XYZ file of C-alpha atoms in Angstrom:
588
model
C 166.304 93.499 46.966
C 167.169 96.443 44.811
C 166.975 95.909 40.986
C 168.486 97.919 38.163
C 167.113 101.475 37.910
C 164.048 102.311 35.782
C 163.005 105.616 34.590
C 159.735 106.261 36.560
C 157.820 109.532 36.143
C 156.252 110.830 39.408
C 153.230 113.064 39.525
C 152.619 115.836 41.942
C 149.425 115.291 44.002
C 147.928 118.611 42.615
C 148.248 117.206 39.165
C 146.237 114.057 39.748
C 143.120 113.493 37.708
C 140.360 110.940 37.902
C 141.081 107.581 36.157
C 144.927 108.116 36.264
C 147.256 105.380 37.321
C 150.263 107.386 38.673
C 153.447 107.065 40.719
C 153.518 109.408 43.632
C 155.585 110.328 46.617
C 154.151 111.886 49.816
C 154.406 112.369 53.502
C 152.012 110.592 55.815
C 149.617 113.120 57.482
C 147.232 110.486 58.878
C 146.927 106.701 58.878
C 144.999 103.666 60.268
C 147.050 100.619 61.049
C 145.685 97.640 59.063
C 142.335 96.390 60.441
C 139.927 93.716 59.474
C 137.236 94.984 57.191
C 133.709 93.643 56.920
C 134.843 91.007 54.456
C 137.837 88.748 54.656
C 140.375 91.405 53.733
C 142.330 93.746 55.938
C 142.072 97.509 55.249
C 144.690 100.255 55.671
C 143.823 103.995 55.205
C 146.552 106.644 54.752
C 146.381 110.275 53.827
C 149.457 111.787 52.192
C 150.520 115.225 51.308
C 153.373 116.721 49.261
C 154.994 120.141 48.579
C 151.876 121.154 46.680
C 150.005 120.986 49.954
C 147.370 118.777 48.326
C 146.106 115.955 50.387
C 145.226 112.523 49.007
C 143.294 109.827 50.902
C 144.304 106.301 49.889
C 142.510 103.099 50.817
C 144.079 99.751 50.380
C 142.686 96.121 50.858
C 144.501 92.839 51.020
C 143.870 89.499 52.516
C 147.522 89.618 54.092
C 148.039 92.558 56.401
C 151.746 92.292 55.869
C 151.275 93.074 52.157
C 149.829 96.469 53.002
C 152.089 99.611 53.197
C 154.195 99.401 56.350
C 153.478 102.765 57.897
C 154.339 103.231 61.515
C 153.868 106.924 62.258
C 152.732 110.330 60.997
C 155.668 111.870 59.014
C 156.764 108.559 57.292
C 157.600 109.087 53.486
C 155.855 106.835 51.047
C 156.356 106.015 47.464
C 153.444 104.388 45.627
C 153.731 102.900 42.157
C 150.687 102.277 40.030
C 148.209 104.061 42.290
C 144.691 104.382 40.686
C 143.031 107.702 41.250
C 139.111 107.783 41.536
C 136.644 110.172 42.834
C 134.631 109.460 46.009
C 132.140 112.047 47.416
C 133.691 114.676 45.089
C 137.226 114.106 46.463
C 140.113 112.229 44.890
C 140.923 108.947 46.430
C 143.849 106.633 45.747
C 143.428 102.771 45.506
C 145.723 99.948 44.397
C 145.758 98.756 40.859
C 147.367 95.899 39.140
C 151.143 95.744 40.004
C 150.701 98.207 42.874
C 153.778 98.438 45.122
C 154.845 100.604 48.009
C 158.024 101.735 49.738
C 157.952 103.405 53.189
C 160.815 105.416 54.693
C 161.200 106.785 58.163
C 160.632 110.564 58.031
C 163.238 111.461 60.653
C 166.115 113.461 59.265
C 168.899 111.240 60.798
C 167.155 107.873 60.177
C 168.755 105.518 57.654
C 167.341 105.378 54.204
C 166.131 101.766 54.515
C 162.802 101.234 52.755
C 160.006 99.078 54.378
C 158.312 96.973 51.635
C 156.542 93.759 51.061
C 157.800 93.611 47.388
C 160.447 90.984 46.481
C 162.377 93.485 44.360
C 162.258 97.240 43.830
C 164.324 99.926 42.258
C 165.727 102.900 44.235
C 167.974 105.412 42.449
C 169.995 108.494 43.567
C 167.172 110.577 42.251
C 164.790 108.692 44.627
C 167.138 109.330 47.503
C 167.117 113.051 46.786
C 163.268 113.102 46.729
C 163.033 111.395 50.122
C 165.567 113.654 51.618
C 163.784 116.619 50.151
C 160.390 115.492 51.706
C 162.201 115.006 54.950
C 163.501 118.569 54.949
C 160.127 119.993 53.839
C 158.044 118.332 56.468
C 160.256 119.788 59.337
C 158.235 122.387 61.079
C 155.057 121.650 59.058
C 151.991 121.576 61.401
C 150.414 118.803 59.204
C 152.964 116.370 60.664
C 152.995 117.272 64.357
C 153.380 113.967 66.115
C 151.154 113.117 69.081
C 153.616 110.368 70.194
C 154.556 110.997 73.779
C 156.663 109.458 76.516
C 155.106 108.171 79.639
C 156.790 110.898 81.551
C 155.025 113.519 79.469
C 151.511 112.193 79.702
C 148.809 114.409 81.297
C 145.148 113.461 82.267
C 142.691 113.573 79.397
C 145.140 113.290 76.649
C 144.960 111.046 73.578
C 148.418 110.052 72.536
C 150.501 107.671 70.552
C 153.112 105.541 72.284
C 156.083 103.421 71.306
C 156.863 100.970 73.982
C 158.011 97.369 74.878
C 155.430 94.743 75.906
C 156.263 93.271 79.341
C 153.123 91.215 80.015
C 149.623 90.593 78.734
C 146.485 88.905 79.892
C 142.873 88.331 78.701
C 140.383 90.235 80.906
C 137.205 89.267 79.266
C 135.828 88.509 75.611
C 135.892 92.173 74.799
C 139.025 93.482 76.584
C 142.598 92.641 76.816
C 145.428 93.878 79.191
C 148.827 95.072 77.928
C 151.638 95.937 80.422
C 154.112 98.135 78.702
C 157.082 100.478 79.472
C 159.239 103.062 77.562
C 162.003 103.572 80.126
C 160.376 106.686 81.615
C 158.095 107.122 84.697
C 154.594 108.486 84.455
C 154.275 111.467 86.781
C 150.811 110.407 88.055
C 149.699 107.331 89.992
C 148.511 104.825 87.391
C 145.818 102.230 87.321
C 146.724 98.555 87.848
C 144.335 96.037 86.367
C 143.472 92.984 88.417
C 143.843 89.543 86.654
C 144.245 85.996 87.740
C 147.952 85.086 88.187
C 147.743 82.204 85.825
C 146.168 84.534 83.122
C 149.196 86.769 83.027
C 151.795 86.104 80.315
C 155.336 87.245 80.762
C 158.398 86.915 82.836
C 157.073 87.359 86.424
C 160.483 88.549 87.680
C 160.737 91.232 84.951
C 157.014 92.284 85.684
C 157.753 92.603 89.301
C 160.997 94.615 88.826
C 159.377 96.881 86.314
C 156.004 97.386 88.022
C 156.727 101.011 89.114
C 157.501 102.184 85.615
C 155.057 100.110 83.528
C 151.496 101.144 82.839
C 148.469 98.907 82.220
C 146.504 99.646 78.958
C 143.220 97.965 78.413
C 142.399 97.458 74.795
C 138.875 96.696 73.599
C 136.780 95.161 70.951
C 138.403 94.999 67.484
C 141.869 95.473 68.987
C 141.728 92.324 71.150
C 142.620 89.888 68.339
C 145.765 91.922 67.603
C 146.645 92.202 71.334
C 146.308 88.380 71.681
C 148.871 87.854 68.856
C 151.534 90.066 70.447
C 154.752 88.435 71.731
C 155.981 89.548 75.199
C 159.252 91.493 74.716
C 158.275 92.882 71.305
C 158.291 96.644 70.653
C 154.872 98.057 69.534
C 153.392 101.404 68.615
C 149.909 102.039 70.039
C 147.858 104.836 68.431
C 145.243 107.020 70.098
C 145.531 105.808 73.819
C 143.213 107.580 76.243
C 144.721 108.755 79.614
C 141.639 109.180 81.620
C 141.639 110.522 85.258
C 139.828 108.468 87.810
C 138.965 110.462 90.964
C 137.106 108.859 93.836
C 137.380 111.925 96.106
C 134.314 112.763 98.207
C 133.471 114.776 101.322
C 134.531 112.005 103.733
C 137.830 110.730 102.468
C 140.983 112.035 100.886
C 141.302 112.202 97.159
C 142.376 108.955 95.420
C 143.120 109.910 91.866
C 144.941 107.855 89.248
C 145.256 107.647 85.511
C 143.638 104.859 83.585
C 144.709 103.969 80.067
C 142.328 102.766 77.404
C 142.558 101.904 73.702
C 138.898 102.176 72.822
C 137.300 100.085 70.067
C 136.911 101.217 66.511
C 139.549 102.878 64.229
C 138.753 106.505 64.755
C 141.724 108.783 64.834
C 143.917 105.944 63.681
C 143.388 103.746 66.687
C 145.321 100.502 66.448
C 148.446 98.525 67.405
C 151.407 97.989 65.171
C 154.347 95.616 65.900
C 157.711 97.250 65.024
C 160.557 95.322 63.628
C 163.996 95.289 65.427
C 165.689 97.329 62.748
C 163.191 100.137 62.929
C 164.880 103.507 63.832
C 162.449 104.277 66.724
C 162.934 100.755 68.109
C 166.676 101.146 68.213
C 166.235 104.577 69.912
C 163.821 103.062 72.437
C 166.127 100.162 73.298
C 168.989 102.568 74.000
C 166.745 104.254 76.575
C 165.617 100.894 78.058
C 169.250 99.669 78.440
C 170.156 102.685 80.595
C 167.318 102.297 83.045
C 168.521 101.150 86.546
C 165.868 99.131 88.444
C 165.525 98.593 92.133
C 164.424 95.405 93.792
C 160.891 95.697 95.130
C 159.542 94.476 98.464
C 156.967 91.703 98.040
C 154.296 93.984 99.387
C 154.794 96.506 96.668
C 153.366 94.042 94.067
C 149.992 93.977 95.881
C 147.695 96.481 94.242
C 144.476 95.475 95.766
C 142.606 92.426 97.116
C 141.055 90.347 94.220
C 137.486 89.367 95.133
C 136.728 87.736 91.830
C 135.252 84.307 92.364
C 134.978 81.186 90.321
C 132.505 78.267 90.615
C 135.052 76.032 92.154
C 136.549 78.552 94.557
C 133.976 80.654 96.477
C 134.980 84.022 97.877
C 134.994 82.651 101.490
C 137.349 79.950 100.576
C 139.699 82.373 98.890
C 139.828 84.649 101.946
C 140.142 81.673 104.231
C 143.319 80.847 102.607
C 144.825 84.089 104.009
C 145.762 84.766 107.495
C 143.870 87.811 108.867
C 146.926 89.963 109.280
C 147.851 89.366 105.561
C 144.449 90.525 104.453
C 144.737 93.596 106.512
C 148.063 94.377 105.002
C 146.731 94.063 101.551
C 143.837 96.440 102.306
C 146.160 98.903 103.939
C 148.217 99.250 100.794
C 145.216 100.162 98.694
C 142.779 101.828 101.002
C 145.021 103.548 103.576
C 148.426 103.947 101.818
C 149.315 106.864 103.951
C 148.228 105.427 107.288
C 150.157 102.152 107.540
C 151.338 103.291 111.059
C 147.816 102.912 112.362
C 147.387 100.254 114.926
C 144.524 97.655 114.379
C 141.396 98.595 116.375
C 139.288 95.876 118.003
C 135.838 95.603 116.380
C 134.098 96.226 119.764
C 135.791 99.613 119.889
C 134.700 100.351 116.236
C 131.093 99.500 117.115
C 131.035 101.880 120.117
C 132.588 104.768 118.314
C 130.564 107.600 116.786
C 130.521 107.967 112.953
C 132.226 109.061 110.858
C 135.682 107.790 111.756
C 138.290 105.669 110.086
C 139.903 102.537 111.519
C 142.317 99.803 110.633
C 140.998 96.475 111.631
C 142.114 92.834 111.488
C 139.175 90.414 111.183
C 138.086 87.162 109.657
C 135.206 86.895 107.170
C 132.178 85.198 108.798
C 129.736 85.538 105.778
C 129.102 87.633 102.771
C 126.272 88.597 100.443
C 125.702 88.242 97.545
C 127.316 84.858 96.783
C 127.911 85.648 93.086
C 129.814 88.782 92.376
C 127.821 89.794 89.268
C 124.781 89.990 91.554
C 126.452 92.811 93.558
C 126.111 95.246 90.698
C 123.050 97.384 90.759
C 121.523 100.351 88.749
C 121.343 103.325 90.883
C 119.514 106.641 90.158
C 121.233 109.598 91.863
C 118.128 111.683 91.519
C 115.400 109.481 93.070
C 117.903 107.142 94.798
C 116.166 103.954 93.479
C 118.202 100.768 93.224
C 117.455 98.264 90.590
C 118.936 94.881 89.454
C 120.871 94.669 86.179
C 118.668 92.691 83.794
C 120.197 89.331 82.755
C 120.221 87.804 79.262
C 116.979 85.894 79.766
C 115.019 88.925 81.046
C 116.340 91.236 78.336
C 115.458 88.697 75.653
C 111.852 88.499 77.050
C 111.656 92.296 77.014
C 112.830 92.526 73.484
C 110.255 89.961 72.349
C 107.360 91.774 73.888
C 108.412 95.452 73.202
C 110.444 95.643 70.086
C 109.312 92.853 67.789
C 106.357 94.529 66.070
C 106.777 95.239 62.521
C 108.329 98.674 61.722
C 105.901 101.234 60.313
C 107.088 102.397 56.861
C 105.927 105.986 57.501
C 108.554 106.274 60.125
C 111.469 105.582 57.779
C 113.874 107.737 55.852
C 113.781 111.233 57.286
C 116.175 114.158 56.873
C 118.203 112.985 59.842
C 118.342 109.334 59.272
C 118.362 106.842 56.459
C 116.482 103.454 56.767
C 116.822 99.881 55.543
C 114.614 96.868 56.211
C 114.817 93.183 55.629
C 112.935 89.987 56.415
C 114.450 87.185 58.481
C 114.331 83.814 56.848
C 114.492 81.374 59.732
C 112.454 83.259 62.370
C 108.976 83.497 61.208
C 109.534 85.998 58.335
C 110.116 88.871 60.967
C 110.833 92.298 59.719
C 113.908 94.089 60.987
C 114.581 97.879 60.405
C 117.847 99.751 60.863
C 118.004 103.599 60.750
C 121.403 105.118 60.139
C 121.602 108.518 61.930
C 123.351 111.202 59.725
C 126.165 113.420 61.012
C 126.974 116.509 59.050
C 124.112 115.465 56.768
C 126.156 112.282 55.729
C 126.300 108.701 56.794
C 129.269 107.462 58.727
C 131.324 104.244 58.573
C 129.988 101.448 60.861
C 132.673 102.003 63.561
C 131.518 105.607 63.888
C 127.783 105.252 63.378
C 124.764 105.608 65.586
C 121.950 103.381 64.443
C 118.361 103.002 65.615
C 117.079 99.361 65.625
C 113.610 97.923 65.287
C 112.450 94.310 65.628
C 115.703 92.721 66.753
C 116.450 89.973 69.200
C 118.945 89.917 71.962
C 121.446 87.825 69.967
C 121.149 90.106 66.977
C 121.872 93.179 69.101
C 125.001 91.550 70.535
C 126.243 90.844 67.000
C 125.559 94.295 65.667
C 127.218 95.990 68.675
C 130.495 94.478 67.609
C 130.319 96.410 64.338
C 128.563 99.615 65.109
C 129.704 102.469 67.379
C 126.342 103.123 69.077
C 122.883 101.508 69.021
C 119.481 102.776 70.330
C 116.608 100.466 70.473
C 113.379 101.984 69.182
C 109.816 101.066 68.224
C 107.436 102.833 65.836
C 104.578 104.929 67.044
C 102.524 106.147 64.120
C 104.942 108.329 62.221
C 107.638 108.554 65.010
C 110.252 106.430 66.627
C 110.386 106.247 70.414
C 112.484 104.630 73.164
C 111.403 102.257 75.780
C 113.545 102.644 79.064
C 112.791 99.013 80.242
C 115.856 98.179 78.217
C 119.163 100.057 77.694
C 118.699 103.496 76.134
C 122.164 103.213 74.470
C 124.529 100.253 73.616
C 128.165 101.015 72.832
C 130.109 97.733 72.392
C 130.100 96.067 75.778
C 128.807 99.138 77.638
C 124.989 99.131 78.137
C 123.569 102.393 79.402
C 120.322 102.432 81.313
C 117.966 105.382 82.202
C 115.610 105.932 85.029
C 111.946 105.614 83.901
C 110.840 107.687 86.916
C 113.092 110.677 86.556
C 113.550 110.815 82.739
C 111.578 113.339 80.695
C 111.885 111.730 77.294
C 112.133 114.000 74.235
C 111.815 113.229 70.581
C 114.627 111.227 69.025
C 114.989 113.998 66.513
C 116.852 115.879 69.347
C 119.843 113.801 68.337
C 120.385 116.265 65.431
C 121.730 118.736 68.049
C 124.761 116.490 68.431
C 125.612 116.464 64.680
C 128.564 118.748 65.248
C 130.039 116.652 68.076
C 133.311 114.691 67.428
C 131.808 111.341 68.450
C 128.690 109.867 70.077
C 128.993 110.562 73.797
C 126.612 108.736 76.117
C 126.138 111.659 78.494
C 125.400 113.992 75.589
C 122.907 111.542 74.084
C 121.215 111.170 77.447
C 121.053 114.880 77.948
C 119.584 115.554 74.432
C 116.945 112.849 74.961
C 115.994 114.027 78.340
C 117.172 110.766 80.003
C 118.343 110.564 83.628
C 121.243 108.068 83.455
C 121.445 105.197 85.886
C 124.837 104.568 87.394
C 126.330 101.186 88.060
C 126.732 100.677 91.865
C 128.807 97.923 93.390
C 127.675 96.796 96.723
C 128.493 93.782 99.001
C 127.605 92.962 102.639
C 130.260 91.355 104.866
C 130.021 90.225 108.437
C 133.567 90.531 109.975
C 134.534 88.940 113.243
C 137.478 89.128 115.654
C 137.882 87.933 119.319
C 135.927 91.059 120.607
C 132.857 90.840 118.394
C 131.336 91.062 114.898
C 130.698 93.994 112.595
C 128.408 94.435 109.588
C 130.187 96.341 106.797
C 129.541 97.166 103.207
C 131.762 97.546 100.240
C 130.409 99.977 97.666
C 131.549 101.918 94.736
C 129.852 104.221 92.198
C 130.951 104.620 88.582
C 132.702 101.332 87.946
C 135.713 101.572 85.727
C 134.498 101.874 82.071
C 134.213 98.706 80.005
C 134.677 96.370 82.870
C 131.002 95.533 82.648
C 129.742 93.586 79.524
C 126.213 94.864 80.161
C 124.912 91.485 81.281
C 127.357 89.708 83.596
C 130.098 91.196 85.765
C 133.387 89.422 85.045
C 136.071 91.293 86.786
C 136.246 94.400 88.835
C 138.949 96.868 89.922
C 137.528 98.997 92.598
C 138.281 101.182 95.730
C 137.008 100.005 99.086
C 134.976 101.956 101.499
C 133.445 100.809 104.920
C 130.167 102.125 106.020
C 129.422 101.133 109.621
C 125.912 100.052 110.564
């Protein structure tokens, strides 16, 4: 509600001084959607700039995320009243003071001048209107405000992009990841990944999901974004920041390329990652709905909705019972859709003919499942070394807990703390035998990072403590003190990144000093491959393998399903919950 005009004085960003409480206008050059901080409050970060070309980073906290500035994209215009200016690391920073209020306007030239605010009342004069319009004109063509928001039809492999879209369906994949099915009225030029979930787990109109399946994409969101994803209402329009379009390529020497794009919203808030629900009166939402209303949809054949055969089992429904519920021709049809999409004209070959044929050859078969190994799907995941070809079991929780107790629970050595490349902190546990725990924060550019961006080295922790810390810190390396140095033990993961646990081969690795991590100080983020390379570690790859005995009226056949490099984040490091994989038969 607008109130009678008041005479406010606005300060240019280049005139701000430490300790001032000022009123400012600016254009959003960067922002992070509200996210939960370490405490009970939500945090919002925004960097603004005005015609003086001076940037000001502002950080706001509030227990109610709706009370924070409603910023939806780079280029939005903001007006902050009673913004307090302080110094942080030699730079000015804006924070809220008593009576702080914010108005946010769409930065598009032709967007209506409707402010977004949580204030009950506010003033907005003709002079304010001129200021907003002036900032809109100024930002046009400025590189600071180049928007990375793309349409699905423009997306290319490897890109990180922002997307405005409508939510068609959603489903929980596991505790650390969540599926969002979205569309924007355009069609992605590449084949896209379809995530497998149980039918009863998928929320949304099944008819709409089926009709839109060829123009929707599946985005997996992780870690701190799951809570927000769960709260989304199907049908709402949302803005998703920093989605990763990753190319999956399963081509090898013996089969045709099978490439598709995967879409991930990784954990953390780097580069403004996050999800924002947009109101119906938002200018971009209205433009999006105009596009959606013009899309002509075609009815799909029932087979089109089958992306692959779901082999996920539950305790009350073994895999053999699931497959027995299908007639053999139906199973073969489903496999032909995913494995041999260009060869559906092939005739089914009897198993006896397959057995007598010389390898390598490809066949289409129709058979019943006689038996399979292993009986629990998570047991089919192994750790494989491409160098020495060794195959190891993935340690379970109990095994890892025992290793941690034997290897990492010695008291840290104080001489191995606080060096030029990391800063250390220690504390005593109260309820667990007065045990000492040490955490070493690895510096980047000679400074410490925020938790969601940090690499830390841990000593003296338990398995449960590691699981808790991995929800807050970007990357974790488990270490132990050896005289004046820290070292790694490859009996456990050499790197933990959220729910991704990276293992190394103890035979093929040539371990280097942890100080080699300083060579990565100029990298944008902590990359597992680069960390392994710097430390002389030969990474182990996850290998999925299952043994089946197939049978038809002519005979039986031993076959293996196997796949290297499982889709990222589908493993929680301990138990395999769900898989999406390509199928390959190796005749024995």
